[in-house]
Coordinates of C-alpha atoms in Angstrom, one line a residue:
Chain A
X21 CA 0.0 0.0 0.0
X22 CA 1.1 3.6 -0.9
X23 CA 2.3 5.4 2.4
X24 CA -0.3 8.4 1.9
X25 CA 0.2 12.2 3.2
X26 CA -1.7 11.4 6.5
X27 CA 1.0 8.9 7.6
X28 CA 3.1 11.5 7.9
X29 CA 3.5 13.2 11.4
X30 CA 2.0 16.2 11.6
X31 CA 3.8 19.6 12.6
X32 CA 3.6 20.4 16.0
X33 CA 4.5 24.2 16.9
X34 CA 4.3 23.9 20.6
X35 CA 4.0 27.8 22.0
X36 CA 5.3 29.0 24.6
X37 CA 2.2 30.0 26.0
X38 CA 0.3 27.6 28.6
X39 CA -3.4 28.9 28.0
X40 CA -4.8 30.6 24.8
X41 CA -7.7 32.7 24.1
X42 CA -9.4 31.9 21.0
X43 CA -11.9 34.3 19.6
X44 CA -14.1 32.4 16.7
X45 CA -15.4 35.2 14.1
X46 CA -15.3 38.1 16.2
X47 CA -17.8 40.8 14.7
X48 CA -16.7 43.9 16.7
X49 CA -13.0 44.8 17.2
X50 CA -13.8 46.8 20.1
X51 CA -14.5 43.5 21.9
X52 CA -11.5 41.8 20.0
X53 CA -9.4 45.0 22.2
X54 CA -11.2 44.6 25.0
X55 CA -10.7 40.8 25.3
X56 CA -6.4 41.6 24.9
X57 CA -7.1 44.8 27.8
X58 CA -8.3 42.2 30.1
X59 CA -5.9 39.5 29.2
X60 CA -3.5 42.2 30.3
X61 CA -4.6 42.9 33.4
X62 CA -4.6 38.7 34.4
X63 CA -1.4 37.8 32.9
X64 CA -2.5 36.2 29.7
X65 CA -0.9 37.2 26.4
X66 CA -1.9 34.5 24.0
X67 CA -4.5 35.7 21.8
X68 CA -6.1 34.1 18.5
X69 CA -8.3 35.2 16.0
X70 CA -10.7 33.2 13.6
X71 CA -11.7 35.0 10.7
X72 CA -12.4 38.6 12.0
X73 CA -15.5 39.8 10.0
X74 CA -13.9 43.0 9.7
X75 CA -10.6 41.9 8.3
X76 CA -7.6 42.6 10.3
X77 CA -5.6 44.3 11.6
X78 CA -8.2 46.4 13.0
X79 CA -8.3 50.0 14.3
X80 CA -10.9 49.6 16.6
X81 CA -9.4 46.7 18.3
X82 CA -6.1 48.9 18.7
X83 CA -8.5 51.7 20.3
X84 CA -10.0 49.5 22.8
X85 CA -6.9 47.5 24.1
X86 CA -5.1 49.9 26.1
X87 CA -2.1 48.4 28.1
X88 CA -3.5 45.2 26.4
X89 CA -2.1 47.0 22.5
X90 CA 0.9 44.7 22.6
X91 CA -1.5 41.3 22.7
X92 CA -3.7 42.7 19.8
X93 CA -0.5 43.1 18.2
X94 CA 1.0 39.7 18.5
X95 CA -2.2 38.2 18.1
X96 CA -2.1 35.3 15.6
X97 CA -4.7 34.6 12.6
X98 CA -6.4 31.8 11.8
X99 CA -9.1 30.7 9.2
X100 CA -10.7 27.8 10.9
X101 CA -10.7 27.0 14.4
X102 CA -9.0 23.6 13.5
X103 CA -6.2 26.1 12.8
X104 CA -6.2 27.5 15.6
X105 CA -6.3 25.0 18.2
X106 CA -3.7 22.4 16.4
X107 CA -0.9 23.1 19.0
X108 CA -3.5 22.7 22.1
X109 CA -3.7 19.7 24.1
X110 CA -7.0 20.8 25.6
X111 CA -10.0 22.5 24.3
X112 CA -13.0 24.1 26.2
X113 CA -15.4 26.1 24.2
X114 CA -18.0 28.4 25.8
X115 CA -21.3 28.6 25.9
X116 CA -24.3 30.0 27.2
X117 CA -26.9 28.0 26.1
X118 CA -27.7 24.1 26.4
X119 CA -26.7 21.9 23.5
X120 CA -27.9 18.3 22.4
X121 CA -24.9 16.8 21.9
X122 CA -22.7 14.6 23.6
X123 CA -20.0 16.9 25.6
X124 CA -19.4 17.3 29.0
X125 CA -20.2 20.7 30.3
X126 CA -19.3 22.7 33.7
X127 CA -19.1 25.5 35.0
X128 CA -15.8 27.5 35.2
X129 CA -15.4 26.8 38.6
X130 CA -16.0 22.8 38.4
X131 CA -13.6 23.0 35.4
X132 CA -10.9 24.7 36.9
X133 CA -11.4 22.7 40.6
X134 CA -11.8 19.7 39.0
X135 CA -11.8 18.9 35.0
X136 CA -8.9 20.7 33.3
X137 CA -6.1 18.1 33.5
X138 CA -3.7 19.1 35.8
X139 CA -0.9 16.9 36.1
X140 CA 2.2 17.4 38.6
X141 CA 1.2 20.9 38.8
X142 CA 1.6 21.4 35.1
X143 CA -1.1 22.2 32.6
X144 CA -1.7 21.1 29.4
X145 CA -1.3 23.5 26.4
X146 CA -4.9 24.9 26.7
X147 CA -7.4 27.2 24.4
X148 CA -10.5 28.9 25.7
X149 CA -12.7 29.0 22.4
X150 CA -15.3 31.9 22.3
X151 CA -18.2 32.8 19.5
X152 CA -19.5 35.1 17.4
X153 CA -21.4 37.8 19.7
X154 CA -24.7 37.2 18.0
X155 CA -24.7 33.5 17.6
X156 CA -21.8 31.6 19.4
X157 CA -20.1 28.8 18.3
X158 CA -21.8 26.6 15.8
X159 CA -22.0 22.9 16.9
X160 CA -19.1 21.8 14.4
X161 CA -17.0 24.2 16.2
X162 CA -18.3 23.1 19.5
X163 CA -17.6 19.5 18.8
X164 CA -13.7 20.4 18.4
X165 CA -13.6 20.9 22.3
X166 CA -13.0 18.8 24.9
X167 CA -15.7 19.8 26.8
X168 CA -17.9 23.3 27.0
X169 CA -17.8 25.8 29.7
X170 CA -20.6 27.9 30.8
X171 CA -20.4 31.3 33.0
X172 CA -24.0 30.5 35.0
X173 CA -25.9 33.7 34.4
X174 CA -29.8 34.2 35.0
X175 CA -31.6 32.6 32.4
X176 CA -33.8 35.7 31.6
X177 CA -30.8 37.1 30.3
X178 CA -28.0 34.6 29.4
X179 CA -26.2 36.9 26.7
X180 CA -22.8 38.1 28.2
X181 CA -21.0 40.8 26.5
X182 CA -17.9 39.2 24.9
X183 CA -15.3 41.1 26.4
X184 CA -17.2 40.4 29.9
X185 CA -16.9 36.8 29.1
X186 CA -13.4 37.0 28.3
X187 CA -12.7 39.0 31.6
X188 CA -14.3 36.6 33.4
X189 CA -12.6 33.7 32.1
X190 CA -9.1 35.7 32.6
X191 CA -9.8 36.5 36.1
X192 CA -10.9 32.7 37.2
X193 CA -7.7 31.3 35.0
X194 CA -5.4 33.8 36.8
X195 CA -5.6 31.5 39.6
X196 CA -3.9 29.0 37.2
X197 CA -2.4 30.5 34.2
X198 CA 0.8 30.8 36.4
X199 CA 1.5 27.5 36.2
X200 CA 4.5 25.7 33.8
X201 CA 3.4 23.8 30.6
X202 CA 3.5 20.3 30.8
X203 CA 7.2 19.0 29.6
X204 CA 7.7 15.4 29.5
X205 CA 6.4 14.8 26.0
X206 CA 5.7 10.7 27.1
X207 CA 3.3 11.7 29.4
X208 CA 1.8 14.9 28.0
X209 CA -2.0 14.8 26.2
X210 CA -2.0 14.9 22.2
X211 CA -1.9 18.0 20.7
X212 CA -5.1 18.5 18.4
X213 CA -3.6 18.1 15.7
X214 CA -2.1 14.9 16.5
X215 CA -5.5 13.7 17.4
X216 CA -6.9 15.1 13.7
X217 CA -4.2 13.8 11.8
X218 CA -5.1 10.0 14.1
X219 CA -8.9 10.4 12.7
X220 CA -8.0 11.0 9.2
X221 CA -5.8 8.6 8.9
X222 CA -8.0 5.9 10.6
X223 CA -11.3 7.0 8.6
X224 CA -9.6 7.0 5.2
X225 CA -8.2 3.4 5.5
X226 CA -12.3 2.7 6.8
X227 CA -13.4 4.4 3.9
X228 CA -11.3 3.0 1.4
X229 CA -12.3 -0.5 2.9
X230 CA -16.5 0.4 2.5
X231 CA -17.0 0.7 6.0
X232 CA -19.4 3.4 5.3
X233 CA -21.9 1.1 3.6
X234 CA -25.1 3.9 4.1
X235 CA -23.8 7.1 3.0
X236 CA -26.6 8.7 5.2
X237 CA -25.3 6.8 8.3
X238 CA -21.6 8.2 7.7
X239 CA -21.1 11.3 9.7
X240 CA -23.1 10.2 12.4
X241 CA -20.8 7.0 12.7
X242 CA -17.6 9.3 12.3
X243 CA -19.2 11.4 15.0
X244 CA -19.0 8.1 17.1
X245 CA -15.6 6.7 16.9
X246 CA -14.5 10.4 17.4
X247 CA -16.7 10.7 20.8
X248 CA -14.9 7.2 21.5
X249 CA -11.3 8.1 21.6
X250 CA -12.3 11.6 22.5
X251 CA -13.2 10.3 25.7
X252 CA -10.5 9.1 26.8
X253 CA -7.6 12.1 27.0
X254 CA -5.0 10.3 24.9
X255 CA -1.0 11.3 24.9
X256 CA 1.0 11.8 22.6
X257 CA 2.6 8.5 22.8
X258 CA -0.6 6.4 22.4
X259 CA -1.8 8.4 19.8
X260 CA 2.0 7.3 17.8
X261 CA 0.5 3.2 19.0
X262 CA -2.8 3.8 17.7
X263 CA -1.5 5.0 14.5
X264 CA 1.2 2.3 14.5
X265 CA -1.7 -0.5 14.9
X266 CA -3.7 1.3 12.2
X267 CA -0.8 0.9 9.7
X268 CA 0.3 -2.9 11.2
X269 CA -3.8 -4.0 10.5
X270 CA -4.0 -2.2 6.7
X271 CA -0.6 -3.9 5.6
X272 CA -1.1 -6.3 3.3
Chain B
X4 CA -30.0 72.4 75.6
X5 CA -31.6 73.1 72.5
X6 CA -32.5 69.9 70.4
X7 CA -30.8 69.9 67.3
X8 CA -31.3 68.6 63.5
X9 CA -29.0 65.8 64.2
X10 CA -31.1 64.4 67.0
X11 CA -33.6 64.0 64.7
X12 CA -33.8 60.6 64.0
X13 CA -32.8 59.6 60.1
X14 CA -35.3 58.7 57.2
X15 CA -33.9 55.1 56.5
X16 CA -35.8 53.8 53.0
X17 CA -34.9 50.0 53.3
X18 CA -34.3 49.3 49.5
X19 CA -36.0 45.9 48.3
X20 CA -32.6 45.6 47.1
X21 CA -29.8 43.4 49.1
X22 CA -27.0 44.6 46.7
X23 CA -27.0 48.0 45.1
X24 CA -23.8 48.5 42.6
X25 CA -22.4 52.2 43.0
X26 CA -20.7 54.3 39.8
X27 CA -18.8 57.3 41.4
X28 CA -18.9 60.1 38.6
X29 CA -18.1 57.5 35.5
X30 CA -17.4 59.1 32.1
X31 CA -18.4 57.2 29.8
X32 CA -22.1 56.5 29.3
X33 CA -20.9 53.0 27.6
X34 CA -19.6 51.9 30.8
X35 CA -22.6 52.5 32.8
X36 CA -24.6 50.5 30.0
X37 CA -22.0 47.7 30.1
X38 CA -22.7 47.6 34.0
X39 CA -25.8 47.2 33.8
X40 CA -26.0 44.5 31.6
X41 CA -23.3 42.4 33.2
X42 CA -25.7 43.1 36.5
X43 CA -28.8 41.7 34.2
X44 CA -26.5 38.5 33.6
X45 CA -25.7 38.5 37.2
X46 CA -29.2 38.8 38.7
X47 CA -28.8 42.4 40.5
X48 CA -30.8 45.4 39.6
X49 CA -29.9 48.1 42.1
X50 CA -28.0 50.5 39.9
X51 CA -27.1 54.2 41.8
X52 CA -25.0 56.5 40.0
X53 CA -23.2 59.6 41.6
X54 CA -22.8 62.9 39.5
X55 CA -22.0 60.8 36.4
X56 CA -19.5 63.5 33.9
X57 CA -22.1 63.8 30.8
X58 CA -25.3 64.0 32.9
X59 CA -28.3 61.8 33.1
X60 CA -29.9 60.2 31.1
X61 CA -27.5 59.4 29.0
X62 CA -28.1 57.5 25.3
X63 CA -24.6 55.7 25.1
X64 CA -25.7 54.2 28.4
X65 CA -29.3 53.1 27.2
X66 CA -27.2 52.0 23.3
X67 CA -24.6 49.7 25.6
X68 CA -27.3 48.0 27.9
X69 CA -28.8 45.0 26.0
X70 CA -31.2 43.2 28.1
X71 CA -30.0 45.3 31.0
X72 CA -31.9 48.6 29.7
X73 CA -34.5 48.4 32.5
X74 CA -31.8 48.7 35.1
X75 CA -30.2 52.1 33.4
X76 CA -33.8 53.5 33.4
X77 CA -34.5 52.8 37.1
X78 CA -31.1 53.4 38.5
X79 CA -30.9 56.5 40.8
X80 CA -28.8 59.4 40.7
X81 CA -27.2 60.9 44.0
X82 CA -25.6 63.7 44.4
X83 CA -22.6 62.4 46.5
X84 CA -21.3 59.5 47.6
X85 CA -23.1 59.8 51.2
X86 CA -26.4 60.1 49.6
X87 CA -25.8 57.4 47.6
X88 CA -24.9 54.6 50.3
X89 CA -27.7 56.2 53.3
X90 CA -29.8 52.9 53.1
X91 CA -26.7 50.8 53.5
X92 CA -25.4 49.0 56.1
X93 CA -22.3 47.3 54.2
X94 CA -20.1 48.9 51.9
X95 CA -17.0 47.6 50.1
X96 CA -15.1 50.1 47.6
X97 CA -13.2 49.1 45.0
X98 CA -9.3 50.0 44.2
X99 CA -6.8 48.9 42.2
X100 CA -4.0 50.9 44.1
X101 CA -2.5 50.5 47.4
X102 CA -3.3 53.4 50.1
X103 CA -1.4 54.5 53.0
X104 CA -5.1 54.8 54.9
X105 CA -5.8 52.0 57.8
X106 CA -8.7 50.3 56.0
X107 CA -8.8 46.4 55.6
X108 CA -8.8 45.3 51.9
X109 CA -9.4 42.0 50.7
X110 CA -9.5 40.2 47.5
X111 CA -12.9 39.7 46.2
X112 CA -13.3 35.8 46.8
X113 CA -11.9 36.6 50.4
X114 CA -14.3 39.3 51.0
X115 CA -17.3 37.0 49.8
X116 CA -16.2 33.8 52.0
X117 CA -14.9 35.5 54.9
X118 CA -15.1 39.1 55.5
X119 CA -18.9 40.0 54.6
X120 CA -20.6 39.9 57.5
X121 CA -23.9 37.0 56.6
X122 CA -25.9 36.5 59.7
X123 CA -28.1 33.3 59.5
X124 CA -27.9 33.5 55.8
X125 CA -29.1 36.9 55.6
X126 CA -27.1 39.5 53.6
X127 CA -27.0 43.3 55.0
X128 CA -27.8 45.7 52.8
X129 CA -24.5 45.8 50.9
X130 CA -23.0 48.4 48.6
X131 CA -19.9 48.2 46.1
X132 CA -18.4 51.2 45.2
X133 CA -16.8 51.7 41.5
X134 CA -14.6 55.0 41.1
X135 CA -13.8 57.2 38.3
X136 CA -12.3 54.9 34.8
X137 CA -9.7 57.3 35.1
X138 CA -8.9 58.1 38.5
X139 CA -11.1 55.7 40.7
X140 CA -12.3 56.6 44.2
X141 CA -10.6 59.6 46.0
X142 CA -9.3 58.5 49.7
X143 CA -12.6 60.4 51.1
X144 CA -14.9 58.3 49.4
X145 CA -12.9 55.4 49.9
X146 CA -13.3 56.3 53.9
X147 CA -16.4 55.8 53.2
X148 CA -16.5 52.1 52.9
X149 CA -15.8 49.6 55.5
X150 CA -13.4 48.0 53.4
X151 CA -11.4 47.7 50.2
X152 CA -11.7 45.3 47.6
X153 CA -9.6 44.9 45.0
X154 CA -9.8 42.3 42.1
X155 CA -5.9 41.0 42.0
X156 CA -4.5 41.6 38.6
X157 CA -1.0 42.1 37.2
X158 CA 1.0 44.5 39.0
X159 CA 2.1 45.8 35.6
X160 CA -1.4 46.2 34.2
X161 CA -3.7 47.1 36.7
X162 CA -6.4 48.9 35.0
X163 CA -9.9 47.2 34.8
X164 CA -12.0 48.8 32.3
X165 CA -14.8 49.5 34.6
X166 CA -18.0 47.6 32.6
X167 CA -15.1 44.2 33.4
X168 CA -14.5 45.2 36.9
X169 CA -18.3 45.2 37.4
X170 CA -18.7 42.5 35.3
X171 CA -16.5 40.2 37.7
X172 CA -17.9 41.4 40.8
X173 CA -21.6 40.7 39.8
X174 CA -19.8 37.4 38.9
X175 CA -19.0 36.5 41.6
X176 CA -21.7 37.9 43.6
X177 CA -24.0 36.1 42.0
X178 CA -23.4 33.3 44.3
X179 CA -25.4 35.3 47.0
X180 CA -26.9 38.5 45.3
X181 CA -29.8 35.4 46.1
X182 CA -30.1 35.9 49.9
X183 CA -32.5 37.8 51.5
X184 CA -31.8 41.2 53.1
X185 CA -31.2 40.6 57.1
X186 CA -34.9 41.3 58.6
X187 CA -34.3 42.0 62.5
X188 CA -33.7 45.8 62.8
X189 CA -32.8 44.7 66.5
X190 CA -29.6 42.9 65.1
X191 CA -29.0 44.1 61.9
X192 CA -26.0 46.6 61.3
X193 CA -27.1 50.2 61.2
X194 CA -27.3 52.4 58.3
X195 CA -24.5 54.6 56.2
X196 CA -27.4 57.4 57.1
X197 CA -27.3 56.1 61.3
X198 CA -23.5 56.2 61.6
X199 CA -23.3 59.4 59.8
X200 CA -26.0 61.4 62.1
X201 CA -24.0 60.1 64.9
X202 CA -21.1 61.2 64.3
X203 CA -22.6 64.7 63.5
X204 CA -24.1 64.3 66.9
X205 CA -21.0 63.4 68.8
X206 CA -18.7 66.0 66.4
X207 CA -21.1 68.5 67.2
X208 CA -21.3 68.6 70.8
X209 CA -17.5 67.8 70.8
X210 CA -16.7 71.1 68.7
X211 CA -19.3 72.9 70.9
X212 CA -16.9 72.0 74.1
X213 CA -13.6 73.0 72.2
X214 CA -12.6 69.3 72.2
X215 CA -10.5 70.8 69.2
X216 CA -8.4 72.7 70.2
X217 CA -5.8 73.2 67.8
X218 CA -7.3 73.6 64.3
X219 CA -4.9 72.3 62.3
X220 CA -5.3 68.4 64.2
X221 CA -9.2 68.5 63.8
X222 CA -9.4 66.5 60.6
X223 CA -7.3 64.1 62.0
X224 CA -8.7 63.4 65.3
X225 CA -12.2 63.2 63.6
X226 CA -10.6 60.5 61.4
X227 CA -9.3 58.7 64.2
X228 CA -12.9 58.9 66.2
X229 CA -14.7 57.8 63.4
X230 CA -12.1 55.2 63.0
X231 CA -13.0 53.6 66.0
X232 CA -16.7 53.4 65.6
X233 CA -16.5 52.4 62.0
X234 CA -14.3 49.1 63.4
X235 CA -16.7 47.3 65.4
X236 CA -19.7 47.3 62.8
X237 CA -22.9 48.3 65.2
X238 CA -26.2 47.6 65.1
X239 CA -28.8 50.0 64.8
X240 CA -30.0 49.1 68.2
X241 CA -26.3 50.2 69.2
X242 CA -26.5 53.4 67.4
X243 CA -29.6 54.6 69.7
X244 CA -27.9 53.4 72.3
X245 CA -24.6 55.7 71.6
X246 CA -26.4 58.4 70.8
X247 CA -28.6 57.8 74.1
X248 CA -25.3 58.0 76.3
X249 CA -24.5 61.5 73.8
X250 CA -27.7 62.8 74.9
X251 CA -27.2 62.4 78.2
X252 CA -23.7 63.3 79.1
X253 CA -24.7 66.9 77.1
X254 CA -27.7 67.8 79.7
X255 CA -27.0 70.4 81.9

């Protein structure tokens, strides 16, 4: 069999930053600077962007940042939040209202007391994934994340203003953001991309075998095996054995 | 002796409210809308605003308010801080900077779990005191309050854009901003408006009997004296009593 592209191992571009904020097609770049002012204030300097409706770089954002300039400055651009999150070890998207899907969902609070996976005081490489202002994050995007986080607000009036959702989140994660990335590769969580590149290469040797008898059925049974190993927080290293059996089992 | 004014006992109006949010002349109108709707998110609704800079009402407050539109169109406007915090029997002012005042300050989530005083899971009638986006709260109206809170941020960036800081305290208030207002007048702390017309009471028969005697130290021994009252957090019961003991040490 041909070694094909998705054998190869992906590119990993592991930043220095510990904890990202990602902002997913932000509409105003008044909140874009207000999210980077308040990143400022609780020591977090990572900031990515998803397709900007208003293009970037943006004046408005600039206006807004104040101390924070510097963050809008280095900010990194994305088109898709795949993109964006392909370095990340673990994802939590927000949201303020209740989904049916499959995904675990807490509060900040429970997240950051007892969900994000802190292991010998060391944190995975994290992004905080946050939507549009006038419709969120679509469920595709939502299923990229590990799990979803919600600020609990009334529920007359659930709509936080973005850059009070990002202040928020900064303020709670200041607690943690402090803390050293994890280092010991072995033991460290897969890196998104890792995990995407795992999935592609597993569903195209499926596909190419006819496993997907009932086209309908397809992305509901990709869905599936997705929520199966997303589950279950792989490394790094089991991802490689995964991969390795994949290849071993398609060998002819 | 002539009764005076100050013997008259205050008019206490007992808001329905158990948490009123306090803007000390902001400047922008945006800010003030902001507030408001973080405070719609957060379940309060007692907006009071003190001599806000571009006057009242204000469209770039109603533009910024979302759902939180009702609260901008009911909050009250005071003319001083004073006026503003009468009704109150708690009240907590915000600062980013250290002062060299004696005043206990706290961060927020000490404040909330150790320092406000809940008696049988009733809340006083609490205040929190935002200053000036520019400048803040001047030390006189910071003496005002019975502590200092500060949200802890990066000493290098330090500046909350005011619509966040209020966002994050209605946050985290929102984990009580549910409790009913202490019922008991008996046990309950006294009133902003109670303290204040006893210490014009005791200030005025003091200054009547040359207590000060050198000019120049009055300011500071009227400091100290309400220091020590403002300490021990008295009840209104406490208050009559005080002013009782005033009474009757002045008869001839």
């Amino acid at each position: 069999m041909v070694r094909k592209d998705t054998d190869a191992p992906p590119t990993i571009h592991h930043s220095p930053f510990t904890i990202s904020i990602v902002l997913v097609a932000p509409q105003m770049g008044e909140n874009i600077g207000a999210a980077a002012r308040a990143m400022a204030n609780f020591g977090l300097s990572d900031l990515r962007i998803v397709a900007p409706r208003d293009g970037w770089p943006n004046p408005a954002a600039d206006a807004m940042a104040a101390h924070g300039l510097p963050i809008v400055q280095n900010a990194q651009l994305f088109p898709t939040v795949e993109a964006a999150i392909a370095d990340r070890q673990h994802v939590a998207a927000t949201s303020a209202r209740p989904r049916d899907m499959i995904k675990p969902a807490f509060s900040v609070k429970e997240w950051l007391n007892n969900q994000l996976p802190i292991t010998n005081h060391q944190l995975p490489a994290t992004a905080i994934l946050f939507g549009r202002e006038n419709s969120g994050l679509t469920n595709d995007e939502l299923a990229l994340a590990d799990c979803i986080l919600h600020i609990p607000v009334q529920e007359a009036h659930p709509s936080i203003n973005l850059g009070h959702a990002v202040a928020i989140m900064c303020y709670e994660l200041s607690a943690i953001s402090g803390l050293p990335s994890a280092s010991n590769p072995q033991e460290t969580l897969a890196t998104k991309a890792e995990i995407q590149h795992f999935f592609t290469h597993l569903e195209t040797e499926l596909e190419q075998r006819n496993f997907f008898l009932v086209k309908d059925k397809k992305q509901k049974m990709l869905q599936n095996i997705r929520a199966i190993f997303s589950r279950s927080q792989l490394t790094g290293q089991e991802i490689r054995t995964l991969r390795g059996i994949i290849t071993t089992l398609t060998k002819r």
